[in-house]
mmCIF file of C-alpha atoms in Angstrom:
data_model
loop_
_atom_site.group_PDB
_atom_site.id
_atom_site.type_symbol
_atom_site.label_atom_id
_atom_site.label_comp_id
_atom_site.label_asym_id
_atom_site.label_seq_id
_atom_site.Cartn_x
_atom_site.Cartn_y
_atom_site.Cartn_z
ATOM 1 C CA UNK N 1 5.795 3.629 -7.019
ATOM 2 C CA UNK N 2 5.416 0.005 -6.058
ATOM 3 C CA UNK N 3 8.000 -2.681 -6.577
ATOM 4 C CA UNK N 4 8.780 -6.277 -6.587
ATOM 5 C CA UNK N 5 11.515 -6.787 -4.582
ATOM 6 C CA UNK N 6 12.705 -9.919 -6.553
ATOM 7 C CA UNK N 7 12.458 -8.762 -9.929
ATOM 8 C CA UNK N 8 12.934 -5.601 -11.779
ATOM 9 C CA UNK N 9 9.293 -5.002 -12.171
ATOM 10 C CA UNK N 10 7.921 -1.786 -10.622
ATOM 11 C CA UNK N 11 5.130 0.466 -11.464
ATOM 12 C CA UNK N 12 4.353 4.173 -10.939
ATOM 13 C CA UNK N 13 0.727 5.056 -10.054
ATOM 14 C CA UNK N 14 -1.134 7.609 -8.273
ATOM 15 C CA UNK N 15 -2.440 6.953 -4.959
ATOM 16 C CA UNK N 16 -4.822 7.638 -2.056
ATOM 17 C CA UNK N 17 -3.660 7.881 1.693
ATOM 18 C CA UNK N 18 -6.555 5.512 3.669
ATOM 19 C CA UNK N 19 -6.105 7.046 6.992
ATOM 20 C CA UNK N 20 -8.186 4.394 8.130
ATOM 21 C CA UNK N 21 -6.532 1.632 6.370
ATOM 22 C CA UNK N 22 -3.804 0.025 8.586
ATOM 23 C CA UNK N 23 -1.752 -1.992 5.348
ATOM 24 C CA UNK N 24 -1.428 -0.683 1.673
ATOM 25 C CA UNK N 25 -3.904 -1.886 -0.158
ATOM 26 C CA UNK N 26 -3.622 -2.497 -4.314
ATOM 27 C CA UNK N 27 -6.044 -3.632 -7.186
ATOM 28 C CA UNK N 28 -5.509 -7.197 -8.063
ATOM 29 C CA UNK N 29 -3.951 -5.830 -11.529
ATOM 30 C CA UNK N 30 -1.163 -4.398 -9.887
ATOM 31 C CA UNK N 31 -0.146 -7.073 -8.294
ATOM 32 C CA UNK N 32 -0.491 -9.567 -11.429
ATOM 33 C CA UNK N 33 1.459 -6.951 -13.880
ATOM 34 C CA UNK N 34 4.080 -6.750 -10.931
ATOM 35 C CA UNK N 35 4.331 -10.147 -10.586
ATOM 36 C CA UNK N 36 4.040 -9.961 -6.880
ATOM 37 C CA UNK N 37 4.550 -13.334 -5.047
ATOM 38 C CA UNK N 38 1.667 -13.685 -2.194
ATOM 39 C CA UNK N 39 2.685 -15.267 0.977
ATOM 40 C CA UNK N 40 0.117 -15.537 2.778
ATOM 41 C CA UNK N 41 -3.928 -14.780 3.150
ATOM 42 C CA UNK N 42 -4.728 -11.819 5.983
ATOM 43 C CA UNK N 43 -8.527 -11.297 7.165
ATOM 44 C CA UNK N 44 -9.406 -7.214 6.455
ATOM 45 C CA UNK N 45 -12.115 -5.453 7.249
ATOM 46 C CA UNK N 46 -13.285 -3.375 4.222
ATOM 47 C CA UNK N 47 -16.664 -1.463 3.426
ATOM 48 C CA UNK N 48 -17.770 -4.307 1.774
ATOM 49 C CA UNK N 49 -17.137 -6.571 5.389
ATOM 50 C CA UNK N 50 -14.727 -8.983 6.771
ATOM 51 C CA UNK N 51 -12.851 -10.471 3.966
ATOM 52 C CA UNK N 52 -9.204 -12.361 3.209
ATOM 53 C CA UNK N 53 -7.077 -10.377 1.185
ATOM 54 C CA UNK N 54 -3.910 -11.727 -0.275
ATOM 55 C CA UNK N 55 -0.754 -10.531 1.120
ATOM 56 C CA UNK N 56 2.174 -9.819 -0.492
ATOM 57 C CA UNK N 57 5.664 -7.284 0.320
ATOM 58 C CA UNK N 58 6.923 -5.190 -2.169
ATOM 59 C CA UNK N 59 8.468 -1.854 -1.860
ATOM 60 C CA UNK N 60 6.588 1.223 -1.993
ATOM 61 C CA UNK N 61 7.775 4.811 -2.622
ATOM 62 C CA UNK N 62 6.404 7.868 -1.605
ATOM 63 C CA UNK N 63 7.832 11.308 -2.274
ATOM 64 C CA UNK N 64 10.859 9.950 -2.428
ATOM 65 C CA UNK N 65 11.114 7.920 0.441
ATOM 66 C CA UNK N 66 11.587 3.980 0.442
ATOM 67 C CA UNK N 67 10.096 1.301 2.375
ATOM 68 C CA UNK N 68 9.696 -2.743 2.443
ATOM 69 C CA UNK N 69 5.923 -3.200 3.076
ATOM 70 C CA UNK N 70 3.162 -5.071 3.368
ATOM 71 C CA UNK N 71 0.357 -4.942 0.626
ATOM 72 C CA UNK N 72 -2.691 -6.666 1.012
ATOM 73 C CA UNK N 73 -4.097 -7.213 -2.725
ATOM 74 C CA UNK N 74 -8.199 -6.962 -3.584
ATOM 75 C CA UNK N 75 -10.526 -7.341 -6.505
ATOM 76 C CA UNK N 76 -12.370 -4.616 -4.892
ATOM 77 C CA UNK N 77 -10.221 -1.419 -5.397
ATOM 78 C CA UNK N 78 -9.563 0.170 -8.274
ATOM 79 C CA UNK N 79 -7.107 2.949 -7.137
ATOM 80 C CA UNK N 80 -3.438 2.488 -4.502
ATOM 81 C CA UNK N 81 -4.674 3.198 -0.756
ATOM 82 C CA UNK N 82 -1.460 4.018 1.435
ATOM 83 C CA UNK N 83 -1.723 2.301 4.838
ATOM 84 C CA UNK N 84 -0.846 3.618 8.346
ATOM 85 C CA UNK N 85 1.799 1.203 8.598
ATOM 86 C CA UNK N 86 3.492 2.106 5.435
ATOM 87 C CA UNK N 87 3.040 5.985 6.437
ATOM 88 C CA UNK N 88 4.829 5.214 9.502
ATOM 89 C CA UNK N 89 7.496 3.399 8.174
ATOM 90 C CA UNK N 90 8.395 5.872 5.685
ATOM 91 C CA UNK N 91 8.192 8.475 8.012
ATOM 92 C CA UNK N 92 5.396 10.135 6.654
ATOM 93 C CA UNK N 93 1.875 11.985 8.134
ATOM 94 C CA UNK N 94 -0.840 13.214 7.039
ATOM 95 C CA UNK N 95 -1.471 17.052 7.571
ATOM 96 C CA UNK N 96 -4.935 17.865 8.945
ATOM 97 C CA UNK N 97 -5.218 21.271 7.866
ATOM 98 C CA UNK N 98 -4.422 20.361 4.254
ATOM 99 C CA UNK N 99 -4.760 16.621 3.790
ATOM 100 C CA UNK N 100 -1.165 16.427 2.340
ATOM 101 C CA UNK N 101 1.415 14.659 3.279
ATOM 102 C CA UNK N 102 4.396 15.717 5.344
ATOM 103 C CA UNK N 103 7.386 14.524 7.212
ATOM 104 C CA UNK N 104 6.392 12.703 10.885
ATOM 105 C CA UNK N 105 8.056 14.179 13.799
ATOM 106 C CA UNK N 106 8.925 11.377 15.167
#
């Protein structure tokens, strides 16, 4: 689920872990239907290149868990890719074996 942490909006969707990806990453209609306000522009580096992505924060949830994040927002995704920094900050790692997601040990 991602939020809007100024209004009521929030949306449930399915998402992708990008263990490459360092910041959550959202389609541009996401962020419009949520409202989300951006506060600044952040360069990325995507497999399209070096681009600038608007940034927003919102809250994302992840098996239950709750975090503030940053999201960067692009015209170029079409699916929710769940960042390394988010992961981290909801205390949350990827499984090797598997792929899933589990609980961090640290």
């Amino acid at each position: 689920m991602i939020r809007n942490l100024f209004t009521s909006r929030s949306i449930s969707v399915k998402a992708l872990v990008g263990t490459e990806a360092i910041f959550t990453v959202i389609p541009r209609k996401i962020a419009v239907e949520l409202q989300l306000p951006v506060i600044c522009r952040r360069r990325a580096t995507t497999v399209k290149g070096v681009t600038e992505l608007d940034e927003c924060v919102g809250m994302v949830e992840v098996m239950g868990r709750k975090a503030y994040s940053h999201i960067l927002v692009s015209d170029g995704v079409d699916i929710v890719l769940i960042g390394s920094v988010t992961l981290e900050t909801l205390g949350l790692e990827v499984e090797p074996v598997t792929g899933r997601l589990k609980e961090s040990k640290t």
